[in-house]
Amino acid sequence: MVADLPARYYSETTRPVVIDKCRAWTAPDNVQMLKHYVTPQPKIIVLTRNPADIIRSFKSLFERNGRDDFDTSGMVEEFNRNMLSTQMAKDANDPDTFLFVEFENLISNTQSELNRIHEFLDLEPYLLDLANIVTVNPEDDSVYGLQGMHDVRRTIGERH
């Protein structure tokens, strides 16, 4: 049943590559599940960023949504779980499974980082129109109560 889940979940997808953004994939039990039931060589891209910058970004998102409940929203606990899972992935020291992409490098040297991602996924590199980014699969932010959480801007850059 577990081995069949990805095919069922993505049954309507015709794309040859699917990148699932679940932050929990880096947890050791999840990696083992992937290796046992889905593929012996999963590829997990781990975006890393300075934790203080992540918190600042979330607080700003909460403010833009007229909310002042960041500390009691459960987001801090989720953040801590994700940071722990990311550290576990680093500790695993498994470059065949994990590719770590620094947020700052992705912003400042986008094409080079995308080339690294393509190489990691065994895909041919190609140039993207980084001045005209289009959201193909929008996220339903009403689930989180934070409109704009997954907005994709037309160009790459830090929000000021």
CSV table of N, CA and C in Angstrom, one decimal:
chain,number,residue,atom,x,y,z
A,1,MET,N,0.8,-1.2,0.0
A,1,MET,CA,0.0,0.0,0.0
A,1,MET,C,0.9,1.3,0.0
A,2,VAL,N,1.9,1.3,0.8
A,2,VAL,CA,2.8,2.5,0.9
A,2,VAL,C,3.5,2.7,-0.4
A,3,ALA,N,4.0,1.6,-1.0
A,3,ALA,CA,4.7,1.7,-2.3
A,3,ALA,C,3.8,2.3,-3.4
A,4,ASP,N,2.5,2.1,-3.3
A,4,ASP,CA,1.5,2.5,-4.3
A,4,ASP,C,1.1,4.0,-4.2
A,5,LEU,N,1.3,4.5,-3.0
A,5,LEU,CA,0.8,5.9,-2.7
A,5,LEU,C,1.3,7.0,-3.7
A,6,PRO,N,2.7,7.0,-4.0
A,6,PRO,CA,3.1,8.1,-4.9
A,6,PRO,C,2.4,8.0,-6.2
A,7,ALA,N,2.3,6.8,-6.8
A,7,ALA,CA,1.6,6.7,-8.1
A,7,ALA,C,0.2,7.2,-8.0
A,8,ARG,N,-0.5,6.8,-6.9
A,8,ARG,CA,-1.9,7.2,-6.8
A,8,ARG,C,-2.0,8.8,-6.6
A,9,TYR,N,-1.2,9.3,-5.7
A,9,TYR,CA,-1.2,10.7,-5.4
A,9,TYR,C,-1.0,11.6,-6.6
A,10,TYR,N,0.0,11.1,-7.4
A,10,TYR,CA,0.3,11.9,-8.6
A,10,TYR,C,-0.2,11.3,-9.9
A,11,SER,N,-1.3,10.6,-9.8
A,11,SER,CA,-1.8,9.9,-11.0
A,11,SER,C,-2.3,10.8,-12.1
A,12,GLU,N,-2.6,12.0,-11.8
A,12,GLU,CA,-3.1,13.0,-12.8
A,12,GLU,C,-1.9,13.8,-13.3
A,13,THR,N,-0.7,13.6,-12.9
A,13,THR,CA,0.5,14.3,-13.3
A,13,THR,C,1.1,13.7,-14.5
A,14,THR,N,1.3,14.4,-15.5
A,14,THR,CA,2.0,13.9,-16.7
A,14,THR,C,3.4,14.3,-16.8
A,15,ARG,N,3.9,15.0,-15.9
A,15,ARG,CA,5.3,15.5,-15.9
A,15,ARG,C,6.2,14.3,-15.6
A,16,PRO,N,7.4,14.3,-16.2
A,16,PRO,CA,8.4,13.2,-15.9
A,16,PRO,C,9.0,13.3,-14.5
A,17,VAL,N,9.0,14.5,-13.9
A,17,VAL,CA,9.7,14.6,-12.6
A,17,VAL,C,8.7,15.4,-11.7
A,18,VAL,N,8.5,14.9,-10.5
A,18,VAL,CA,7.7,15.6,-9.5
A,18,VAL,C,8.6,15.9,-8.3
A,19,ILE,N,8.5,17.1,-7.9
A,19,ILE,CA,9.3,17.5,-6.7
A,19,ILE,C,8.2,17.8,-5.6
A,20,ASP,N,8.2,17.0,-4.6
A,20,ASP,CA,7.2,17.1,-3.5
A,20,ASP,C,7.9,17.9,-2.4
A,21,LYS,N,7.3,19.0,-2.0
A,21,LYS,CA,7.9,19.9,-1.1
A,21,LYS,C,7.8,19.5,0.4
A,22,CYS,N,7.3,18.4,0.8
A,22,CYS,CA,7.2,18.0,2.2
A,22,CYS,C,8.5,18.1,2.9
A,23,ARG,N,8.5,19.0,3.9
A,23,ARG,CA,9.7,19.2,4.7
A,23,ARG,C,10.0,18.0,5.6
A,24,ALA,N,9.1,17.1,5.8
A,24,ALA,CA,9.3,15.9,6.7
A,24,ALA,C,10.1,14.8,6.0
A,25,TRP,N,10.3,14.9,4.7
A,25,TRP,CA,11.1,13.8,4.1
A,25,TRP,C,12.5,13.6,4.7
A,26,THR,N,13.1,14.6,5.3
A,26,THR,CA,14.4,14.5,5.8
A,26,THR,C,14.5,13.7,7.0
A,27,ALA,N,13.4,13.4,7.7
A,27,ALA,CA,13.4,12.6,8.9
A,27,ALA,C,13.9,11.2,8.6
A,28,PRO,N,14.8,10.6,9.4
A,28,PRO,CA,15.3,9.3,9.1
A,28,PRO,C,14.3,8.2,8.9
A,29,ASP,N,13.2,8.2,9.7
A,29,ASP,CA,12.2,7.2,9.4
A,29,ASP,C,11.6,7.3,8.1
A,30,ASN,N,11.4,8.6,7.6
A,30,ASN,CA,10.8,8.8,6.3
A,30,ASN,C,11.7,8.4,5.2
A,31,VAL,N,13.0,8.7,5.4
A,31,VAL,CA,14.0,8.3,4.4
A,31,VAL,C,14.0,6.8,4.2
A,32,GLN,N,14.0,6.1,5.4
A,32,GLN,CA,14.0,4.6,5.4
A,32,GLN,C,12.7,4.1,4.7
A,33,MET,N,11.6,4.7,4.9
A,33,MET,CA,10.3,4.3,4.3
A,33,MET,C,10.4,4.5,2.8
A,34,LEU,N,11.0,5.7,2.4
A,34,LEU,CA,11.1,5.9,0.9
A,34,LEU,C,12.0,4.9,0.3
A,35,LYS,N,13.1,4.6,1.0
A,35,LYS,CA,14.1,3.6,0.4
A,35,LYS,C,13.5,2.2,0.4
A,36,HIS,N,12.7,1.9,1.3
A,36,HIS,CA,12.1,0.5,1.4
A,36,HIS,C,10.9,0.3,0.5
A,37,TYR,N,10.1,1.3,0.4
A,37,TYR,CA,8.8,1.1,-0.3
A,37,TYR,C,8.7,1.9,-1.7
A,38,VAL,N,9.5,2.9,-1.9
A,38,VAL,CA,9.3,3.7,-3.1
A,38,VAL,C,10.4,3.6,-4.0
A,39,THR,N,11.7,3.9,-3.6
A,39,THR,CA,12.8,3.8,-4.4
A,39,THR,C,14.1,3.6,-3.5
A,40,PRO,N,15.0,2.7,-3.9
A,40,PRO,CA,16.2,2.5,-3.1
A,40,PRO,C,17.1,3.7,-3.1
A,41,GLN,N,16.9,4.7,-4.0
A,41,GLN,CA,17.7,5.9,-4.1
A,41,GLN,C,16.9,7.1,-4.2
A,42,PRO,N,16.2,7.5,-3.1
A,42,PRO,CA,15.4,8.8,-3.2
A,42,PRO,C,16.4,10.0,-3.3
A,43,LYS,N,15.9,11.0,-3.9
A,43,LYS,CA,16.6,12.3,-4.0
A,43,LYS,C,15.9,13.3,-3.3
A,44,ILE,N,16.5,13.9,-2.2
A,44,ILE,CA,15.8,14.9,-1.4
A,44,ILE,C,16.6,16.2,-1.4
A,45,ILE,N,16.0,17.2,-1.9
A,45,ILE,CA,16.6,18.6,-2.0
A,45,ILE,C,16.2,19.3,-0.7
A,46,VAL,N,17.2,19.8,0.0
A,46,VAL,CA,17.0,20.4,1.3
A,46,VAL,C,17.4,21.9,1.2
A,47,LEU,N,16.4,22.7,1.2
A,47,LEU,CA,16.7,24.2,1.2
A,47,LEU,C,17.0,24.6,2.6
A,48,THR,N,18.2,25.2,2.8
A,48,THR,CA,18.5,25.7,4.2
A,48,THR,C,18.6,27.2,4.2
A,49,ARG,N,18.4,27.7,5.3
A,49,ARG,CA,18.5,29.2,5.5
A,49,ARG,C,18.8,29.5,7.0
A,50,ASN,N,19.3,30.6,7.2
A,50,ASN,CA,19.6,31.0,8.6
A,50,ASN,C,18.3,31.0,9.4
A,51,PRO,N,18.2,30.3,10.5
A,51,PRO,CA,17.0,30.1,11.3
A,51,PRO,C,16.4,31.5,11.7
A,52,ALA,N,17.2,32.4,12.1
A,52,ALA,CA,16.7,33.8,12.5
A,52,ALA,C,16.0,34.4,11.3
A,53,ASP,N,16.5,34.2,10.1
A,53,ASP,CA,15.9,34.8,8.9
A,53,ASP,C,14.5,34.1,8.6
A,54,ILE,N,14.5,32.8,8.8
A,54,ILE,CA,13.2,32.1,8.6
A,54,ILE,C,12.1,32.6,9.6
A,55,ILE,N,12.5,32.7,10.9
A,55,ILE,CA,11.6,33.2,11.9
A,55,ILE,C,11.1,34.6,11.5
A,56,ARG,N,12.0,35.5,11.1
A,56,ARG,CA,11.7,36.9,10.7
A,56,ARG,C,10.7,36.9,9.5
A,57,SER,N,11.0,36.0,8.6
A,57,SER,CA,10.1,35.9,7.4
A,57,SER,C,8.7,35.4,7.8
A,58,PHE,N,8.6,34.4,8.7
A,58,PHE,CA,7.3,34.0,9.1
A,58,PHE,C,6.5,35.1,9.9
A,59,LYS,N,7.2,35.8,10.8
A,59,LYS,CA,6.6,36.8,11.5
A,59,LYS,C,6.1,37.9,10.6
A,60,SER,N,6.8,38.2,9.6
A,60,SER,CA,6.4,39.2,8.6
A,60,SER,C,5.2,38.7,7.9
A,61,LEU,N,5.1,37.5,7.5
A,61,LEU,CA,4.0,36.9,6.9
A,61,LEU,C,2.7,37.0,7.8
A,62,PHE,N,2.9,36.6,9.0
A,62,PHE,CA,1.8,36.8,10.0
A,62,PHE,C,1.3,38.2,10.0
A,63,GLU,N,2.2,39.2,10.1
A,63,GLU,CA,1.9,40.6,10.2
A,63,GLU,C,1.1,41.0,8.9
A,64,ARG,N,1.5,40.5,7.7
A,64,ARG,CA,0.8,40.9,6.5
A,64,ARG,C,-0.6,40.3,6.5
A,65,ASN,N,-0.8,39.3,7.2
A,65,ASN,CA,-2.1,38.6,7.3
A,65,ASN,C,-2.9,39.2,8.5
A,66,GLY,N,-2.4,40.2,9.2
A,66,GLY,CA,-3.1,40.8,10.3
A,66,GLY,C,-3.2,39.9,11.5
A,67,ARG,N,-2.2,39.1,11.7
A,67,ARG,CA,-2.1,38.1,12.8
A,67,ARG,C,-1.0,38.4,13.7
A,68,ASP,N,-1.2,38.3,15.0
A,68,ASP,CA,-0.1,38.5,16.0
A,68,ASP,C,0.1,37.3,16.8
A,69,ASP,N,-0.3,36.1,16.3
A,69,ASP,CA,-0.3,34.9,17.1
A,69,ASP,C,0.8,33.9,16.7
A,70,PHE,N,1.9,34.4,16.1
A,70,PHE,CA,3.0,33.5,15.6
A,70,PHE,C,3.4,32.5,16.7
A,71,ASP,N,3.7,33.1,17.9
A,71,ASP,CA,4.3,32.3,19.0
A,71,ASP,C,3.4,31.2,19.5
A,72,THR,N,2.1,31.4,19.3
A,72,THR,CA,1.1,30.4,19.8
A,72,THR,C,0.4,29.6,18.7
A,73,SER,N,0.8,29.8,17.5
A,73,SER,CA,0.1,29.3,16.3
A,73,SER,C,0.5,27.8,16.0
A,74,GLY,N,1.5,27.3,16.7
A,74,GLY,CA,2.0,26.0,16.4
A,74,GLY,C,3.1,26.0,15.3
A,75,MET,N,3.3,27.2,14.7
A,75,MET,CA,4.4,27.3,13.7
A,75,MET,C,5.8,27.1,14.3
A,76,VAL,N,5.9,27.6,15.6
A,76,VAL,CA,7.3,27.4,16.2
A,76,VAL,C,7.6,26.0,16.4
A,77,GLU,N,6.6,25.2,16.8
A,77,GLU,CA,6.9,23.7,17.0
A,77,GLU,C,7.2,23.1,15.6
A,78,GLU,N,6.4,23.4,14.6
A,78,GLU,CA,6.7,22.9,13.3
A,78,GLU,C,8.1,23.3,12.8
A,79,PHE,N,8.5,24.6,13.0
A,79,PHE,CA,9.8,25.1,12.7
A,79,PHE,C,10.9,24.2,13.4
A,80,ASN,N,10.7,24.0,14.7
A,80,ASN,CA,11.7,23.2,15.4
A,80,ASN,C,11.8,21.8,14.9
A,81,ARG,N,10.6,21.2,14.6
A,81,ARG,CA,10.7,19.8,14.0
A,81,ARG,C,11.4,19.8,12.7
A,82,ASN,N,11.2,20.8,11.9
A,82,ASN,CA,11.8,20.9,10.6
A,82,ASN,C,13.3,21.1,10.7
A,83,MET,N,13.7,22.0,11.7
A,83,MET,CA,15.1,22.2,11.9
A,83,MET,C,15.8,20.9,12.4
A,84,LEU,N,15.2,20.2,13.2
A,84,LEU,CA,15.7,18.9,13.7
A,84,LEU,C,15.9,17.9,12.6
A,85,SER,N,14.9,17.8,11.7
A,85,SER,CA,14.9,16.9,10.6
A,85,SER,C,16.0,17.3,9.6
A,86,THR,N,16.2,18.6,9.4
A,86,THR,CA,17.3,19.1,8.5
A,86,THR,C,18.6,18.7,9.1
A,87,GLN,N,18.8,18.9,10.5
A,87,GLN,CA,20.0,18.5,11.1
A,87,GLN,C,20.3,17.0,11.0
A,88,MET,N,19.3,16.2,11.1
A,88,MET,CA,19.4,14.8,11.0
A,88,MET,C,19.9,14.4,9.6
A,89,ALA,N,19.4,15.1,8.6
A,89,ALA,CA,19.8,14.9,7.2
A,89,ALA,C,21.3,15.2,7.0
A,90,LYS,N,21.7,16.4,7.6
A,90,LYS,CA,23.1,16.8,7.6
A,90,LYS,C,23.9,15.7,8.2
A,91,ASP,N,23.5,15.2,9.4
A,91,ASP,CA,24.2,14.2,10.2
A,91,ASP,C,24.4,12.9,9.4
A,92,ALA,N,23.4,12.6,8.6
A,92,ALA,CA,23.4,11.4,7.8
A,92,ALA,C,24.6,11.3,6.8
A,93,ASN,N,25.0,12.5,6.4
A,93,ASN,CA,26.2,12.6,5.5
A,93,ASN,C,26.0,11.7,4.3
A,94,ASP,N,24.9,11.9,3.6
A,94,ASP,CA,24.6,11.0,2.5
A,94,ASP,C,24.3,11.8,1.2
A,95,PRO,N,25.4,12.2,0.5
A,95,PRO,CA,25.2,13.1,-0.7
A,95,PRO,C,24.5,12.4,-1.8
A,96,ASP,N,24.3,11.1,-1.8
A,96,ASP,CA,23.5,10.5,-2.8
A,96,ASP,C,22.0,10.7,-2.6
A,97,THR,N,21.6,10.9,-1.3
A,97,THR,CA,20.2,11.1,-1.0
A,97,THR,C,19.9,12.6,-0.8
A,98,PHE,N,20.8,13.4,-0.2
A,98,PHE,CA,20.5,14.7,0.1
A,98,PHE,C,21.3,15.7,-0.7
A,99,LEU,N,20.7,16.7,-1.2
A,99,LEU,CA,21.4,17.9,-1.8
A,99,LEU,C,21.0,19.1,-1.0
A,100,PHE,N,21.9,19.7,-0.3
A,100,PHE,CA,21.6,20.9,0.5
A,100,PHE,C,21.8,22.2,-0.4
A,101,VAL,N,20.8,23.0,-0.4
A,101,VAL,CA,20.8,24.2,-1.2
A,101,VAL,C,20.6,25.4,-0.2
A,102,GLU,N,21.6,26.2,-0.2
A,102,GLU,CA,21.5,27.4,0.7
A,102,GLU,C,20.6,28.5,0.1
A,103,PHE,N,19.7,29.0,0.8
A,103,PHE,CA,18.8,30.0,0.4
A,103,PHE,C,19.5,31.2,-0.2
A,104,GLU,N,20.6,31.6,0.4
A,104,GLU,CA,21.3,32.8,0.0
A,104,GLU,C,22.0,32.5,-1.4
A,105,ASN,N,22.5,31.3,-1.6
A,105,ASN,CA,23.1,30.9,-2.9
A,105,ASN,C,22.0,30.8,-4.0
A,106,LEU,N,20.9,30.3,-3.6
A,106,LEU,CA,19.8,30.2,-4.6
A,106,LEU,C,19.3,31.6,-5.1
A,107,ILE,N,19.3,32.6,-4.2
A,107,ILE,CA,18.9,33.9,-4.5
A,107,ILE,C,20.0,34.6,-5.3
A,108,SER,N,21.3,34.5,-4.9
A,108,SER,CA,22.4,35.2,-5.5
A,108,SER,C,23.0,34.6,-6.7
A,109,ASN,N,22.9,33.3,-6.8
A,109,ASN,CA,23.5,32.5,-7.9
A,109,ASN,C,22.5,31.5,-8.4
A,110,THR,N,21.3,31.9,-8.8
A,110,THR,CA,20.2,31.1,-9.1
A,110,THR,C,20.5,30.0,-10.2
A,111,GLN,N,21.0,30.4,-11.3
A,111,GLN,CA,21.2,29.4,-12.4
A,111,GLN,C,22.2,28.3,-12.0
A,112,SER,N,23.3,28.7,-11.3
A,112,SER,CA,24.3,27.8,-10.8
A,112,SER,C,23.6,26.7,-9.9
A,113,GLU,N,22.8,27.2,-8.9
A,113,GLU,CA,22.1,26.3,-8.0
A,113,GLU,C,21.1,25.4,-8.7
A,114,LEU,N,20.4,26.0,-9.7
A,114,LEU,CA,19.5,25.1,-10.5
A,114,LEU,C,20.3,24.1,-11.2
A,115,ASN,N,21.5,24.4,-11.7
A,115,ASN,CA,22.3,23.4,-12.4
A,115,ASN,C,22.7,22.3,-11.5
A,116,ARG,N,23.0,22.7,-10.2
A,116,ARG,CA,23.4,21.6,-9.2
A,116,ARG,C,22.2,20.7,-9.0
A,117,ILE,N,21.0,21.3,-8.9
A,117,ILE,CA,19.8,20.5,-8.6
A,117,ILE,C,19.5,19.6,-9.8
A,118,HIS,N,19.6,20.1,-11.0
A,118,HIS,CA,19.5,19.2,-12.2
A,118,HIS,C,20.5,18.1,-12.2
A,119,GLU,N,21.7,18.4,-11.9
A,119,GLU,CA,22.7,17.3,-11.9
A,119,GLU,C,22.4,16.3,-10.8
A,120,PHE,N,22.0,16.7,-9.6
A,120,PHE,CA,21.6,15.8,-8.5
A,120,PHE,C,20.5,14.9,-8.9
A,121,LEU,N,19.5,15.5,-9.7
A,121,LEU,CA,18.4,14.7,-10.1
A,121,LEU,C,18.6,13.9,-11.4
A,122,ASP,N,19.9,14.0,-11.9
A,122,ASP,CA,20.2,13.3,-13.2
A,122,ASP,C,19.4,13.8,-14.3
A,123,LEU,N,19.2,15.1,-14.4
A,123,LEU,CA,18.5,15.8,-15.5
A,123,LEU,C,19.5,16.7,-16.2
A,124,GLU,N,19.2,16.8,-17.5
A,124,GLU,CA,20.0,17.7,-18.3
A,124,GLU,C,19.8,19.2,-17.8
A,125,PRO,N,20.8,20.0,-17.6
A,125,PRO,CA,20.6,21.4,-17.2
A,125,PRO,C,20.0,22.1,-18.4
A,126,TYR,N,19.2,23.1,-18.0
A,126,TYR,CA,18.6,24.0,-19.1
A,126,TYR,C,18.4,25.4,-18.4
A,127,LEU,N,18.4,26.3,-19.3
A,127,LEU,CA,18.2,27.7,-18.8
A,127,LEU,C,16.7,28.0,-18.7
A,128,LEU,N,16.4,28.6,-17.5
A,128,LEU,CA,15.0,29.0,-17.3
A,128,LEU,C,14.9,30.5,-17.4
A,129,ASP,N,13.7,31.0,-17.7
A,129,ASP,CA,13.5,32.4,-17.8
A,129,ASP,C,13.3,32.9,-16.4
A,130,LEU,N,14.4,33.3,-15.8
A,130,LEU,CA,14.3,33.7,-14.4
A,130,LEU,C,13.7,35.1,-14.2
A,131,ALA,N,13.4,35.8,-15.3
A,131,ALA,CA,12.8,37.1,-15.2
A,131,ALA,C,11.3,37.0,-15.4
A,132,ASN,N,10.8,35.8,-15.6
A,132,ASN,CA,9.4,35.6,-15.9
A,132,ASN,C,8.9,34.3,-15.3
A,133,ILE,N,9.0,34.1,-14.0
A,133,ILE,CA,8.6,32.9,-13.4
A,133,ILE,C,7.1,32.8,-13.2
A,134,VAL,N,6.5,31.7,-13.6
A,134,VAL,CA,5.1,31.5,-13.6
A,134,VAL,C,4.8,30.3,-12.6
A,135,THR,N,3.7,30.5,-11.8
A,135,THR,CA,3.3,29.5,-10.9
A,135,THR,C,2.4,28.5,-11.7
A,136,VAL,N,2.9,27.2,-11.7
A,136,VAL,CA,2.1,26.2,-12.5
A,136,VAL,C,1.1,25.5,-11.6
A,137,ASN,N,1.5,25.2,-10.3
A,137,ASN,CA,0.7,24.5,-9.4
A,137,ASN,C,0.5,25.4,-8.1
A,138,PRO,N,-0.4,26.3,-8.1
A,138,PRO,CA,-0.6,27.1,-6.9
A,138,PRO,C,-1.0,26.3,-5.7
A,139,GLU,N,-0.5,26.8,-4.5
A,139,GLU,CA,-0.8,26.2,-3.2
A,139,GLU,C,-2.1,26.8,-2.7
A,140,ASP,N,-2.9,26.0,-1.9
A,140,ASP,CA,-4.1,26.6,-1.3
A,140,ASP,C,-3.7,27.1,0.1
A,141,ASP,N,-3.4,28.4,0.2
A,141,ASP,CA,-2.9,28.9,1.5
A,141,ASP,C,-4.0,29.1,2.5
A,142,SER,N,-5.3,28.9,2.1
A,142,SER,CA,-6.3,28.9,3.1
A,142,SER,C,-6.2,27.8,4.2
A,143,VAL,N,-5.5,26.7,3.8
A,143,VAL,CA,-5.2,25.6,4.7
A,143,VAL,C,-4.4,26.1,5.9
A,144,TYR,N,-3.5,27.1,5.7
A,144,TYR,CA,-2.6,27.6,6.7
A,144,TYR,C,-3.2,28.9,7.4
A,145,GLY,N,-4.2,29.5,6.7
A,145,GLY,CA,-4.7,30.8,7.2
A,145,GLY,C,-3.6,31.9,7.0
A,146,LEU,N,-2.8,31.7,6.1
A,146,LEU,CA,-1.7,32.7,5.8
A,146,LEU,C,-1.6,32.9,4.3
A,147,GLN,N,-2.5,33.9,3.8
A,147,GLN,CA,-2.5,34.2,2.4
A,147,GLN,C,-1.1,34.7,2.0
A,148,GLY,N,-0.6,34.3,0.9
A,148,GLY,CA,0.7,34.7,0.4
A,148,GLY,C,1.9,33.8,0.9
A,149,MET,N,1.6,32.8,1.7
A,149,MET,CA,2.6,32.0,2.2
A,149,MET,C,3.4,31.3,1.0
A,150,HIS,N,2.7,30.9,0.0
A,150,HIS,CA,3.4,30.2,-1.1
A,150,HIS,C,3.4,31.0,-2.4
A,151,ASP,N,3.2,32.3,-2.3
A,151,ASP,CA,3.2,33.1,-3.5
A,151,ASP,C,4.6,33.0,-4.2
A,152,VAL,N,4.5,32.9,-5.5
A,152,VAL,CA,5.8,32.9,-6.3
A,152,VAL,C,5.8,34.1,-7.0
A,153,ARG,N,6.9,34.9,-6.8
A,153,ARG,CA,7.1,36.2,-7.5
A,153,ARG,C,7.6,35.9,-8.9
A,154,ARG,N,7.5,36.9,-9.8
A,154,ARG,CA,7.9,36.7,-11.2
A,154,ARG,C,9.4,36.7,-11.3
A,155,THR,N,10.2,37.2,-10.3
A,155,THR,CA,11.7,37.1,-10.4
A,155,THR,C,12.2,36.6,-9.0
A,156,ILE,N,13.4,36.1,-9.0
A,156,ILE,CA,14.1,35.6,-7.8
A,156,ILE,C,14.7,36.8,-7.1
A,157,GLY,N,14.5,36.8,-5.8
A,157,GLY,CA,15.1,37.9,-4.9
A,157,GLY,C,14.5,37.9,-3.6
A,158,GLU,N,15.2,38.5,-2.6
A,158,GLU,CA,14.7,38.5,-1.3
A,158,GLU,C,13.6,39.6,-1.2
A,159,ARG,N,12.7,39.3,-0.3
A,159,ARG,CA,11.6,40.2,-0.1
A,159,ARG,C,12.1,41.3,0.9
A,160,HIS,N,11.9,42.5,0.7
A,160,HIS,CA,12.4,43.6,1.6
A,160,HIS,C,11.2,44.3,2.3
